[in-house]
Amino acid sequence: MIPEALKQRLVTWLEEHRELVVLVFCLPASFLFTLLLRARAWLRSLGTGPDHDTAVREIQRRVQEWNKMAVKERRLLCTARPNWLSLSTTFFQKHLHHRVPVPLYDILELDECAMTVRVAPMVTIGDITEYLIPKGYSLAVTIELVDATLGGLAMGTGMSTHSHKAGLYHETVTSYEVVLADGSLVTATATNEHADLYRALPWSHGSLGFLVALTLRIVKVKPYIKLKYTPVRGQKTYCDMIRDLSGANSANPAVHPDYIEGTIFSKDSAVIMTGDYSEYEPQIPVNRCSRWYKPWFYKHVESFLTKGEGVELIPLRDYLLRHNRAIFWVVEDMLSFGNDPVFRTLFGWLLPPKPAFLKFTTTPGVRAYTFTKQVFQDIVLPITELEKQIEVASVLFEKFPLLVYPCKIIDHGPSSGQLKHPDKKYLVPGTSYAMYNDLGVYGVPGKVKEKKSYNPVTAMREMEKFTREVGGYSFLYADIFMTREEFEEMFDLTLYEEVRKKYKAEGAFPHLYDKVKPELDVFSIGEQNAT
């Protein structure tokens, strides 16, 4: 047992020398870790494991065996996938559950007539972009991190800079194939006998069954994105511009680009990016922004505040994964010199530190420590309230940049899932949808950097309160700070609870709230930080 005084000195040393630890240990070890994961994936590609259908039958068999156990001996079901392979910031206590392996990694079918692709749940964004883009296609919604799995996004959620047209990630899913609590395999679509399950699976986080395949809509693409960078001064000006471009004020805006992104560098300054699919145009410079030696994308974006408006061609995969190397801007808090040209040229190929490795090496003590020192949140909020969002976030976290992606939230009517219907006052005139946006807040809060008193629980509970008041939703991959009652105020669990009973998930899978709440006692941590 390490004495408490020594433990505290060690924590202090790690905090003061964090960059050294990341540079000397984390980056090389993370790189080797990545090579091991790639080697494992390569072995799978050689056909060393069972085919998809055989693997699904094995999952069914294991669930059926679980059903034969005495009721008092059963523990709730979950996948055997280690916590450290998940991009969730929480550490779900899988050791207390009955773990079922779900080794499903294959891209199963491309249907160019139906414009869909059928995949196993463990296929990653990296896998699918490498597969689809050379064929002239892309997912309708592609998030920016190569390690995110398509199944994880389907059971959680995701959005991209194309979501003002396509909506949230789950709007692009046409079918889910699920092993239920009794071991049966069903396919759920919007129109078949399992339509209720289809509507409840998004935002369910594996609490209704084991996802074993899904079918997603794809779109035709061109080799490049022609990206225009527009620096804007004045908060109302840039907020109005994002709303106009996204179609928040009209179903048929005069200018409606394929991609829209806002990076807010201060309350009064932002760069708005608008992109459209493009062929090669020799008169426009090409920026292969994902190369290891290139400036981090958000730093490149920031440069347009001083040099003025600009246009570039970015190869499509580079664009889709533009934030991967710096994990948006989180890596800057790990390595303040990470964007230095010399460092990028010599060591940029080591970036980013693998999220799986960072979680793999996180002990409970480190988790409790980092929980109080950083924020990583994506929150879906009505874009009408964008000025208020920026004000609240800047006061609570003192952290810039902020990320803004406009996103269509569709009102599918009653019993349509965990997302509450958008308030009628937010609906785009003449439509059944409202324009919301993702507000991304990532990194070390200003007060922490300045070594001032900072209570993460108070700050996040205030942010969640604001989110509930305006009818928004917290992404559940990140830590939540709500009580069960507050959680059920933010989300509509009516259909979810009905589906849990109908498909016998009660007593077989953890409840959604129990699945996504932090494993830490957040209120105890809040009290400690208040003293």
Short mmCIF file of C-alpha atoms in Angstrom, two decimals:
data_model
loop_
_atom_site.label_atom_id
_atom_site.label_comp_id
_atom_site.label_asym_id
_atom_site.label_seq_id
_atom_site.Cartn_x
_atom_site.Cartn_y
_atom_site.Cartn_z
CA MET A 1 0.00 0.00 0.00
CA ILE A 2 1.42 3.39 -1.03
CA PRO A 3 1.35 5.94 1.84
CA GLU A 4 -1.11 8.77 1.18
CA ALA A 5 1.60 11.45 1.41
CA LEU A 6 3.75 9.66 -1.18
CA LYS A 7 0.73 9.15 -3.42
CA GLN A 8 -0.05 12.86 -3.26
CA ARG A 9 3.56 13.78 -4.11
CA LEU A 10 3.44 11.40 -7.07
CA VAL A 11 0.20 12.93 -8.33
CA THR A 12 1.68 16.42 -7.94
CA TRP A 13 4.83 15.41 -9.83
CA LEU A 14 2.79 13.87 -12.65
CA GLU A 15 0.69 17.03 -12.87
CA GLU A 16 3.73 19.30 -12.99
CA HIS A 17 5.58 17.11 -15.51
CA ARG A 18 2.62 15.94 -17.57
CA GLU A 19 4.15 16.92 -20.89
CA LEU A 20 7.32 14.95 -20.14
CA VAL A 21 5.29 11.86 -19.23
CA VAL A 22 3.21 12.15 -22.40
CA LEU A 23 6.25 12.71 -24.63
CA VAL A 24 8.61 10.09 -23.18
CA PHE A 25 6.11 7.39 -22.25
CA CYS A 26 2.57 7.88 -23.55
CA LEU A 27 3.27 8.67 -27.22
CA PRO A 28 5.79 5.85 -27.89
CA ALA A 29 3.77 3.34 -25.87
CA SER A 30 0.56 4.45 -27.56
CA PHE A 31 2.22 4.02 -30.98
CA LEU A 32 3.32 0.47 -30.12
CA PHE A 33 -0.14 -0.21 -28.75
CA THR A 34 -1.62 0.97 -32.06
CA LEU A 35 0.68 -1.41 -33.96
CA LEU A 36 -0.51 -4.30 -31.81
CA LEU A 37 -4.15 -3.44 -32.51
CA ARG A 38 -3.41 -3.20 -36.25
CA ALA A 39 -1.65 -6.57 -36.16
CA ARG A 40 -4.68 -8.08 -34.48
CA ALA A 41 -6.95 -6.55 -37.12
CA TRP A 42 -4.68 -7.88 -39.88
CA LEU A 43 -4.87 -11.39 -38.47
CA ARG A 44 -8.66 -11.11 -38.40
CA SER A 45 -8.62 -10.04 -42.08
CA LEU A 46 -6.82 -13.28 -42.95
CA GLY A 47 -9.88 -15.18 -41.86
CA THR A 48 -8.39 -16.53 -38.64
CA GLY A 49 -11.72 -16.11 -36.82
CA PRO A 50 -15.25 -17.39 -37.51
CA ASP A 51 -17.35 -15.89 -40.29
CA HIS A 52 -20.03 -13.37 -39.35
CA ASP A 53 -23.02 -15.71 -39.26
CA THR A 54 -21.13 -18.30 -37.22
CA ALA A 55 -20.05 -15.64 -34.73
CA VAL A 56 -23.66 -14.41 -34.40
CA ARG A 57 -24.87 -17.94 -33.69
CA GLU A 58 -22.24 -18.23 -30.98
CA ILE A 59 -23.53 -15.01 -29.38
CA GLN A 60 -27.04 -16.45 -29.48
CA ARG A 61 -25.82 -19.70 -27.90
CA ARG A 62 -24.13 -17.84 -25.06
CA VAL A 63 -27.27 -15.81 -24.33
CA GLN A 64 -29.38 -18.97 -24.41
CA GLU A 65 -26.96 -20.63 -21.97
CA TRP A 66 -27.31 -17.60 -19.71
CA ASN A 67 -31.09 -18.09 -19.76
CA LYS A 68 -30.65 -21.67 -18.50
CA MET A 69 -28.84 -20.47 -15.37
CA ALA A 70 -30.73 -20.20 -12.09
CA VAL A 71 -32.25 -16.74 -11.82
CA LYS A 72 -30.35 -15.95 -8.62
CA GLU A 73 -27.06 -16.82 -10.34
CA ARG A 74 -27.60 -14.57 -13.35
CA ARG A 75 -25.77 -11.28 -13.64
CA LEU A 76 -26.92 -8.64 -16.11
CA LEU A 77 -25.59 -9.04 -19.64
CA CYS A 78 -23.05 -6.83 -21.38
CA THR A 79 -20.44 -7.23 -24.10
CA ALA A 80 -16.99 -8.54 -23.21
CA ARG A 81 -15.31 -5.67 -25.07
CA PRO A 82 -12.86 -4.05 -22.63
CA ASN A 83 -13.74 -0.59 -21.35
CA TRP A 84 -10.47 0.78 -22.66
CA LEU A 85 -11.49 0.07 -26.26
CA SER A 86 -14.54 2.30 -25.89
CA LEU A 87 -14.40 6.05 -26.59
CA SER A 88 -16.76 6.68 -23.67
CA THR A 89 -15.17 8.66 -20.87
CA THR A 90 -16.85 6.42 -18.26
CA PHE A 91 -15.63 3.04 -17.00
CA PHE A 92 -18.71 0.82 -16.90
CA GLN A 93 -18.18 -1.91 -14.29
CA LYS A 94 -18.26 -4.89 -16.61
CA HIS A 95 -16.63 -7.18 -14.07
CA LEU A 96 -19.93 -7.14 -12.17
CA HIS A 97 -21.82 -8.38 -15.24
CA HIS A 98 -22.11 -11.49 -17.40
CA ARG A 99 -19.85 -10.69 -20.35
CA VAL A 100 -20.57 -12.00 -23.85
CA PRO A 101 -17.91 -11.66 -26.58
CA VAL A 102 -19.15 -9.87 -29.73
CA PRO A 103 -16.21 -10.35 -32.17
CA LEU A 104 -17.90 -8.82 -35.22
CA TYR A 105 -15.57 -6.69 -37.36
CA ASP A 106 -16.55 -7.18 -41.01
CA ILE A 107 -17.96 -4.92 -43.70
CA LEU A 108 -20.68 -7.27 -44.93
CA GLU A 109 -22.35 -5.81 -48.04
CA LEU A 110 -22.37 -2.71 -50.22
CA ASP A 111 -25.67 -2.21 -52.04
CA GLU A 112 -25.09 0.48 -54.64
CA CYS A 113 -28.68 0.30 -55.89
CA ALA A 114 -30.20 0.88 -52.46
CA MET A 115 -27.29 3.20 -51.52
CA THR A 116 -26.64 1.36 -48.27
CA VAL A 117 -23.80 -0.50 -46.62
CA ARG A 118 -24.30 -3.38 -44.15
CA VAL A 119 -21.62 -3.67 -41.47
CA ALA A 120 -20.78 -5.46 -38.25
CA PRO A 121 -20.86 -3.27 -35.13
CA MET A 122 -17.08 -3.21 -34.53
CA VAL A 123 -16.26 -1.70 -37.94
CA THR A 124 -14.61 1.65 -37.26
CA ILE A 125 -14.79 5.03 -38.95
CA GLY A 126 -11.23 4.40 -40.13
CA ASP A 127 -12.28 1.09 -41.70
CA ILE A 128 -15.37 2.41 -43.44
CA THR A 129 -13.74 5.54 -44.88
CA GLU A 130 -10.90 3.44 -46.32
CA TYR A 131 -13.49 1.11 -47.87
CA LEU A 132 -16.09 3.56 -49.20
CA ILE A 133 -14.20 6.64 -50.38
CA PRO A 134 -12.17 4.89 -53.13
CA LYS A 135 -15.51 3.60 -54.46
CA GLY A 136 -16.96 7.13 -54.58
CA TYR A 137 -19.15 6.89 -51.46
CA SER A 138 -19.24 7.99 -47.86
CA LEU A 139 -21.52 7.52 -44.89
CA ALA A 140 -24.10 10.28 -44.69
CA VAL A 141 -22.77 11.08 -41.19
CA THR A 142 -19.05 10.48 -40.53
CA ILE A 143 -17.60 11.61 -37.22
CA GLU A 144 -13.97 12.70 -37.06
CA LEU A 145 -12.31 9.99 -34.93
CA VAL A 146 -10.93 6.90 -36.67
CA ASP A 147 -11.46 4.60 -33.67
CA ALA A 148 -15.19 5.23 -33.24
CA THR A 149 -17.19 2.09 -34.07
CA LEU A 150 -20.29 2.19 -36.25
CA GLY A 151 -22.18 0.05 -33.76
CA GLY A 152 -21.19 2.26 -30.85
CA LEU A 153 -22.42 5.32 -32.72
CA ALA A 154 -25.69 3.55 -33.55
CA MET A 155 -26.37 2.64 -29.91
CA GLY A 156 -25.21 6.07 -28.75
CA THR A 157 -25.28 8.87 -31.26
CA GLY A 158 -23.08 11.01 -33.45
CA MET A 159 -23.19 13.98 -35.76
CA SER A 160 -20.99 15.61 -38.34
CA THR A 161 -20.73 18.83 -40.30
CA HIS A 162 -23.22 17.27 -42.76
CA SER A 163 -25.87 16.79 -40.05
CA HIS A 164 -27.74 19.98 -40.94
CA LYS A 165 -28.85 17.95 -43.96
CA ALA A 166 -28.67 14.34 -42.75
CA GLY A 167 -29.60 14.72 -39.08
CA LEU A 168 -28.08 12.70 -36.26
CA TYR A 169 -26.24 9.47 -37.06
CA HIS A 170 -29.21 7.23 -36.21
CA GLU A 171 -31.34 8.95 -38.88
CA THR A 172 -29.09 7.24 -41.45
CA VAL A 173 -29.58 3.70 -40.07
CA THR A 174 -32.11 1.68 -42.09
CA SER A 175 -31.99 -1.54 -40.05
CA TYR A 176 -30.57 -3.05 -36.88
CA GLU A 177 -29.90 -6.76 -36.36
CA VAL A 178 -30.13 -7.56 -32.67
CA VAL A 179 -29.77 -10.61 -30.43
CA LEU A 180 -32.43 -10.22 -27.74
CA ALA A 181 -32.43 -11.33 -24.11
CA ASP A 182 -33.90 -14.76 -25.01
CA GLY A 183 -31.17 -15.40 -27.61
CA SER A 184 -33.40 -14.82 -30.63
CA LEU A 185 -32.15 -12.77 -33.60
CA VAL A 186 -34.41 -10.05 -35.00
CA THR A 187 -34.07 -7.37 -37.65
CA ALA A 188 -35.68 -4.06 -36.72
CA THR A 189 -36.65 -1.50 -39.36
CA ALA A 190 -38.88 1.57 -39.37
CA THR A 191 -41.76 -0.34 -40.94
CA ASN A 192 -41.62 -3.98 -39.81
CA GLU A 193 -43.06 -5.69 -36.70
CA HIS A 194 -40.09 -4.52 -34.66
CA ALA A 195 -40.48 -0.83 -35.51
CA ASP A 196 -40.79 0.01 -31.80
CA LEU A 197 -37.39 -1.56 -31.17
CA TYR A 198 -35.99 0.32 -34.17
CA ARG A 199 -37.09 3.63 -32.62
CA ALA A 200 -35.79 2.80 -29.13
CA LEU A 201 -32.32 1.47 -30.04
CA PRO A 202 -30.67 4.87 -30.69
CA TRP A 203 -29.39 6.36 -27.40
CA SER A 204 -29.94 2.96 -25.69
CA HIS A 205 -26.21 2.20 -25.23
CA GLY A 206 -26.54 -1.57 -25.39
CA SER A 207 -29.29 -1.78 -22.77
CA LEU A 208 -31.87 -3.50 -25.02
CA GLY A 209 -29.87 -6.27 -26.72
CA PHE A 210 -26.66 -7.14 -28.53
CA LEU A 211 -26.27 -5.33 -31.85
CA VAL A 212 -24.76 -7.76 -34.37
CA ALA A 213 -25.15 -5.82 -37.65
CA LEU A 214 -26.62 -2.60 -39.02
CA THR A 215 -27.36 -1.10 -42.41
CA LEU A 216 -26.53 2.55 -43.09
CA ARG A 217 -27.33 4.99 -45.85
CA ILE A 218 -24.45 6.20 -47.97
CA VAL A 219 -24.07 9.19 -50.26
CA LYS A 220 -22.17 9.72 -53.52
CA VAL A 221 -19.12 11.90 -53.12
CA LYS A 222 -16.36 13.59 -55.08
CA PRO A 223 -12.62 13.39 -54.35
CA TYR A 224 -12.36 16.77 -52.62
CA ILE A 225 -14.17 19.16 -50.35
CA LYS A 226 -13.91 22.77 -51.48
CA LEU A 227 -13.71 24.45 -48.10
CA LYS A 228 -14.23 28.15 -47.59
CA TYR A 229 -12.95 29.78 -44.39
CA THR A 230 -14.79 32.93 -43.35
CA PRO A 231 -13.48 34.84 -40.31
CA VAL A 232 -16.25 36.71 -38.50
CA ARG A 233 -16.12 39.38 -35.79
CA GLY A 234 -19.10 39.97 -33.54
CA GLN A 235 -21.09 37.26 -31.78
CA LYS A 236 -24.49 38.07 -33.30
CA THR A 237 -22.93 38.21 -36.76
CA TYR A 238 -21.36 34.76 -36.61
CA CYS A 239 -24.38 33.20 -34.85
CA ASP A 240 -26.73 34.61 -37.48
CA MET A 241 -24.43 33.39 -40.25
CA ILE A 242 -24.42 29.81 -38.92
CA ARG A 243 -28.20 29.86 -38.58
CA ASP A 244 -28.71 31.23 -42.10
CA LEU A 245 -26.34 28.74 -43.73
CA SER A 246 -27.74 25.74 -41.86
CA GLY A 247 -31.34 26.39 -42.87
CA ALA A 248 -32.52 27.25 -39.37
CA ASN A 249 -34.59 30.16 -40.65
CA SER A 250 -35.86 28.68 -43.91
CA ALA A 251 -36.31 25.22 -45.40
CA ASN A 252 -34.81 26.56 -48.65
CA PRO A 253 -31.92 28.87 -47.76
CA ALA A 254 -30.23 30.81 -50.54
CA VAL A 255 -26.88 29.16 -49.70
CA HIS A 256 -26.97 25.63 -48.26
CA PRO A 257 -23.51 24.00 -48.36
CA ASP A 258 -22.88 20.28 -47.90
CA TYR A 259 -20.76 20.88 -44.80
CA ILE A 260 -20.90 23.58 -42.11
CA GLU A 261 -18.67 24.02 -39.08
CA GLY A 262 -18.08 26.89 -36.70
CA THR A 263 -15.01 27.20 -34.49
CA ILE A 264 -15.59 29.83 -31.81
CA PHE A 265 -12.25 31.26 -30.66
CA SER A 266 -13.72 33.88 -28.31
CA LYS A 267 -17.09 35.40 -27.55
CA ASP A 268 -16.54 37.86 -30.38
CA SER A 269 -14.54 35.94 -32.97
CA ALA A 270 -15.12 32.78 -34.98
CA VAL A 271 -14.25 31.12 -38.26
CA ILE A 272 -17.15 29.65 -40.21
CA MET A 273 -16.27 26.84 -42.63
CA THR A 274 -18.54 25.87 -45.49
CA GLY A 275 -17.73 22.99 -47.79
CA ASP A 276 -19.07 21.36 -50.93
CA TYR A 277 -18.04 18.22 -52.81
CA SER A 278 -15.66 19.06 -55.63
CA GLU A 279 -13.49 17.67 -58.37
CA TYR A 280 -9.89 18.83 -58.61
CA GLU A 281 -9.55 22.50 -59.58
CA PRO A 282 -5.95 23.46 -60.44
CA GLN A 283 -6.38 27.12 -59.51
CA ILE A 284 -7.28 26.24 -55.87
CA PRO A 285 -4.56 25.10 -53.45
CA VAL A 286 -4.82 21.54 -52.07
CA ASN A 287 -4.39 21.05 -48.33
CA ARG A 288 -3.75 17.45 -47.26
CA CYS A 289 -4.47 18.51 -43.71
CA SER A 290 -4.24 15.08 -42.09
CA ARG A 291 -0.54 14.59 -42.95
CA TRP A 292 1.60 14.26 -39.81
CA TYR A 293 3.66 17.38 -40.50
CA LYS A 294 0.70 19.67 -41.17
CA PRO A 295 -0.54 22.21 -38.60
CA TRP A 296 -3.31 20.94 -36.37
CA PHE A 297 -6.52 21.69 -38.15
CA TYR A 298 -8.00 24.07 -35.59
CA LYS A 299 -4.74 26.05 -35.55
CA HIS A 300 -4.87 26.26 -39.33
CA VAL A 301 -8.46 27.49 -39.04
CA GLU A 302 -7.44 30.11 -36.45
CA SER A 303 -4.89 31.57 -38.87
CA PHE A 304 -7.74 32.88 -41.04
CA LEU A 305 -8.66 35.33 -38.28
CA THR A 306 -5.56 37.29 -39.24
CA LYS A 307 -5.06 36.50 -42.92
CA GLY A 308 -8.70 36.81 -43.95
CA GLU A 309 -11.05 34.68 -46.01
CA GLY A 310 -9.64 31.71 -47.94
CA VAL A 311 -10.60 28.67 -50.01
CA GLU A 312 -8.88 25.27 -50.22
CA LEU A 313 -9.43 21.85 -51.69
CA ILE A 314 -9.10 19.13 -49.06
CA PRO A 315 -9.07 15.43 -50.06
CA LEU A 316 -12.31 13.94 -48.72
CA ARG A 317 -10.79 11.50 -46.21
CA ASP A 318 -8.44 14.20 -44.93
CA TYR A 319 -11.43 16.45 -44.40
CA LEU A 320 -13.56 13.83 -42.67
CA LEU A 321 -10.72 13.02 -40.25
CA ARG A 322 -9.37 16.57 -39.93
CA HIS A 323 -9.69 16.71 -36.14
CA ASN A 324 -8.25 13.26 -35.45
CA ARG A 325 -4.55 14.15 -34.90
CA ALA A 326 -5.20 16.77 -32.22
CA ILE A 327 -8.42 15.09 -30.96
CA PHE A 328 -10.03 18.43 -31.81
CA TRP A 329 -7.78 20.51 -29.47
CA VAL A 330 -7.41 18.20 -26.49
CA VAL A 331 -3.81 17.22 -27.34
CA GLU A 332 -2.69 20.83 -26.80
CA ASP A 333 -3.43 20.40 -23.09
CA MET A 334 -1.18 17.32 -23.09
CA LEU A 335 1.59 18.78 -25.27
CA SER A 336 1.70 22.57 -25.46
CA PHE A 337 4.46 22.32 -28.11
CA GLY A 338 2.70 19.62 -30.13
CA ASN A 339 1.88 22.00 -32.97
CA ASP A 340 5.43 23.31 -33.22
CA PRO A 341 6.68 22.80 -36.80
CA VAL A 342 9.84 21.00 -35.67
CA PHE A 343 7.92 18.66 -33.39
CA ARG A 344 5.31 17.96 -36.08
CA THR A 345 7.98 17.17 -38.66
CA LEU A 346 10.01 14.86 -36.41
CA PHE A 347 7.34 13.32 -34.19
CA GLY A 348 3.94 14.25 -35.62
CA TRP A 349 3.50 10.68 -36.87
CA LEU A 350 3.16 9.58 -33.21
CA LEU A 351 -0.05 11.57 -32.84
CA PRO A 352 -2.68 11.27 -31.64
CA PRO A 353 -2.16 9.36 -28.41
CA LYS A 354 -4.49 6.38 -28.79
CA PRO A 355 -7.65 6.93 -26.70
CA ALA A 356 -7.73 3.18 -26.05
CA PHE A 357 -4.20 3.32 -24.63
CA LEU A 358 -4.99 6.33 -22.45
CA LYS A 359 -7.96 4.45 -20.99
CA PHE A 360 -5.98 1.19 -20.73
CA THR A 361 -3.42 2.91 -18.49
CA THR A 362 -5.98 4.83 -16.40
CA THR A 363 -6.17 3.58 -12.83
CA PRO A 364 -9.16 4.43 -10.57
CA GLY A 365 -6.97 7.02 -8.84
CA VAL A 366 -5.94 8.66 -12.12
CA ARG A 367 -9.56 8.58 -13.30
CA ALA A 368 -10.76 10.36 -10.14
CA TYR A 369 -7.97 12.93 -10.52
CA THR A 370 -8.51 13.70 -14.22
CA PHE A 371 -12.28 13.81 -13.71
CA THR A 372 -11.80 17.05 -11.75
CA LYS A 373 -9.26 18.60 -14.12
CA GLN A 374 -10.81 18.45 -17.59
CA VAL A 375 -14.04 18.65 -19.52
CA PHE A 376 -15.05 16.65 -22.57
CA GLN A 377 -18.67 17.27 -23.50
CA ASP A 378 -20.86 17.36 -26.59
CA ILE A 379 -24.29 18.85 -26.01
CA VAL A 380 -27.17 19.11 -28.49
CA LEU A 381 -28.96 22.45 -28.13
CA PRO A 382 -31.43 24.57 -30.13
CA ILE A 383 -29.41 26.76 -32.49
CA THR A 384 -31.82 29.63 -31.75
CA GLU A 385 -30.16 29.75 -28.32
CA LEU A 386 -26.60 29.76 -29.68
CA GLU A 387 -25.62 33.07 -28.06
CA LYS A 388 -26.84 31.81 -24.67
CA GLN A 389 -24.95 28.52 -25.12
CA ILE A 390 -21.68 30.34 -25.69
CA GLU A 391 -22.27 32.66 -22.73
CA VAL A 392 -23.11 29.82 -20.33
CA ALA A 393 -20.22 27.60 -21.48
CA SER A 394 -17.68 30.43 -21.36
CA VAL A 395 -18.69 31.39 -17.81
CA LEU A 396 -18.74 27.81 -16.48
CA PHE A 397 -15.64 26.45 -18.20
CA GLU A 398 -13.62 29.47 -19.42
CA LYS A 399 -12.52 27.28 -22.32
CA PHE A 400 -12.08 28.23 -25.96
CA PRO A 401 -12.26 27.20 -28.75
CA LEU A 402 -15.82 25.90 -28.78
CA LEU A 403 -17.08 23.64 -31.56
CA VAL A 404 -20.42 24.22 -33.31
CA TYR A 405 -22.01 21.80 -35.79
CA PRO A 406 -25.58 22.57 -36.93
CA CYS A 407 -27.82 19.50 -36.81
CA LYS A 408 -31.36 18.73 -37.91
CA ILE A 409 -33.54 17.22 -35.13
CA ILE A 410 -36.61 15.62 -36.66
CA ASP A 411 -39.95 15.36 -34.87
CA HIS A 412 -41.06 11.79 -35.65
CA GLY A 413 -44.24 12.08 -33.62
CA PRO A 414 -45.34 10.20 -30.49
CA SER A 415 -43.44 7.16 -29.17
CA SER A 416 -40.43 7.91 -31.32
CA GLY A 417 -37.58 7.24 -28.91
CA GLN A 418 -35.49 8.75 -26.16
CA LEU A 419 -35.15 12.22 -27.72
CA LYS A 420 -37.95 14.51 -26.69
CA HIS A 421 -39.76 16.29 -29.50
CA PRO A 422 -38.28 19.69 -30.32
CA ASP A 423 -40.41 22.54 -29.01
CA LYS A 424 -42.69 23.92 -31.72
CA LYS A 425 -41.08 27.35 -31.34
CA TYR A 426 -37.82 25.87 -32.66
CA LEU A 427 -39.28 24.19 -35.77
CA VAL A 428 -38.08 25.48 -39.12
CA PRO A 429 -41.16 27.08 -40.75
CA GLY A 430 -43.09 24.62 -42.91
CA THR A 431 -41.13 21.55 -41.75
CA SER A 432 -41.25 18.80 -39.11
CA TYR A 433 -37.72 19.45 -37.88
CA ALA A 434 -35.81 21.97 -35.79
CA MET A 435 -32.25 23.09 -36.30
CA TYR A 436 -30.11 22.34 -33.27
CA ASN A 437 -26.34 22.30 -32.92
CA ASP A 438 -23.64 20.34 -31.19
CA LEU A 439 -21.72 22.47 -28.72
CA GLY A 440 -18.35 20.82 -28.15
CA VAL A 441 -16.42 21.77 -25.00
CA TYR A 442 -13.08 19.97 -24.73
CA GLY A 443 -9.95 20.28 -22.63
CA VAL A 444 -8.74 21.81 -19.38
CA PRO A 445 -10.98 24.57 -17.98
CA GLY A 446 -9.46 27.99 -17.53
CA LYS A 447 -9.65 27.93 -13.72
CA VAL A 448 -7.75 24.63 -13.61
CA LYS A 449 -4.98 26.07 -15.81
CA GLU A 450 -4.78 29.08 -13.53
CA LYS A 451 -4.76 26.78 -10.45
CA LYS A 452 -7.90 28.45 -9.12
CA SER A 453 -10.77 26.72 -7.34
CA TYR A 454 -12.90 24.74 -9.81
CA ASN A 455 -15.79 22.41 -9.02
CA PRO A 456 -16.49 20.19 -12.05
CA VAL A 457 -19.73 18.87 -10.60
CA THR A 458 -21.18 22.33 -9.99
CA ALA A 459 -20.12 23.50 -13.46
CA MET A 460 -21.54 20.49 -15.31
CA ARG A 461 -24.76 20.41 -13.30
CA GLU A 462 -25.32 24.05 -14.23
CA MET A 463 -24.68 23.19 -17.89
CA GLU A 464 -27.09 20.25 -17.69
CA LYS A 465 -29.73 22.43 -16.04
CA PHE A 466 -29.46 24.94 -18.89
CA THR A 467 -29.64 22.07 -21.39
CA ARG A 468 -32.86 20.75 -19.85
CA GLU A 469 -34.40 24.23 -19.71
CA VAL A 470 -33.95 24.84 -23.44
CA GLY A 471 -34.91 21.29 -24.48
CA GLY A 472 -31.45 19.98 -25.34
CA TYR A 473 -29.70 16.65 -24.82
CA SER A 474 -26.32 15.61 -23.44
CA PHE A 475 -24.30 13.09 -25.45
CA LEU A 476 -24.12 10.06 -23.18
CA TYR A 477 -20.60 8.90 -24.11
CA ALA A 478 -19.38 11.64 -21.76
CA ASP A 479 -19.77 11.85 -18.00
CA ILE A 480 -23.22 12.90 -16.84
CA PHE A 481 -23.94 14.58 -13.54
CA MET A 482 -27.72 14.19 -13.38
CA THR A 483 -29.82 12.33 -10.87
CA ARG A 484 -32.17 9.67 -12.24
CA GLU A 485 -35.06 12.13 -12.02
CA GLU A 486 -33.16 14.84 -13.90
CA PHE A 487 -32.11 12.30 -16.52
CA GLU A 488 -35.74 11.34 -17.13
CA GLU A 489 -36.60 15.03 -17.42
CA MET A 490 -34.03 15.47 -20.21
CA PHE A 491 -34.94 12.27 -22.08
CA ASP A 492 -38.30 10.65 -22.86
CA LEU A 493 -38.05 7.06 -21.63
CA THR A 494 -41.72 6.15 -22.27
CA LEU A 495 -41.12 4.01 -25.35
CA TYR A 496 -37.79 2.77 -24.00
CA GLU A 497 -39.43 1.32 -20.85
CA GLU A 498 -42.19 -0.29 -22.95
CA VAL A 499 -39.60 -1.88 -25.24
CA ARG A 500 -37.55 -3.16 -22.30
CA LYS A 501 -40.61 -5.00 -21.02
CA LYS A 502 -41.80 -6.26 -24.41
CA TYR A 503 -38.40 -7.64 -25.45
CA LYS A 504 -37.56 -8.91 -21.94
CA ALA A 505 -34.53 -6.68 -21.49
CA GLU A 506 -35.57 -6.03 -17.87
CA GLY A 507 -33.56 -8.31 -15.65
CA ALA A 508 -31.26 -9.15 -18.57
CA PHE A 509 -29.52 -5.87 -19.51
CA PRO A 510 -28.62 -2.84 -17.36
CA HIS A 511 -30.97 0.13 -17.50
CA LEU A 512 -29.85 3.01 -19.71
CA TYR A 513 -29.22 5.34 -16.76
CA ASP A 514 -27.14 2.71 -14.96
CA LYS A 515 -25.22 2.03 -18.16
CA VAL A 516 -24.14 5.63 -18.77
CA LYS A 517 -23.77 7.17 -15.31
CA PRO A 518 -20.17 7.60 -14.12
CA GLU A 519 -18.70 4.82 -12.02
CA LEU A 520 -17.47 7.55 -9.68
CA ASP A 521 -19.53 9.18 -6.94
CA VAL A 522 -19.78 12.53 -8.67
CA PHE A 523 -21.64 14.22 -5.83
CA SER A 524 -18.98 13.20 -3.31
CA ILE A 525 -16.31 14.60 -5.63
CA GLY A 526 -18.32 17.80 -5.91
CA GLU A 527 -18.44 18.15 -2.12
CA GLN A 528 -14.67 17.57 -1.87
CA ASN A 529 -13.98 20.27 -4.46
CA ALA A 530 -16.31 22.68 -2.68
CA THR A 531 -14.27 22.49 0.52
#
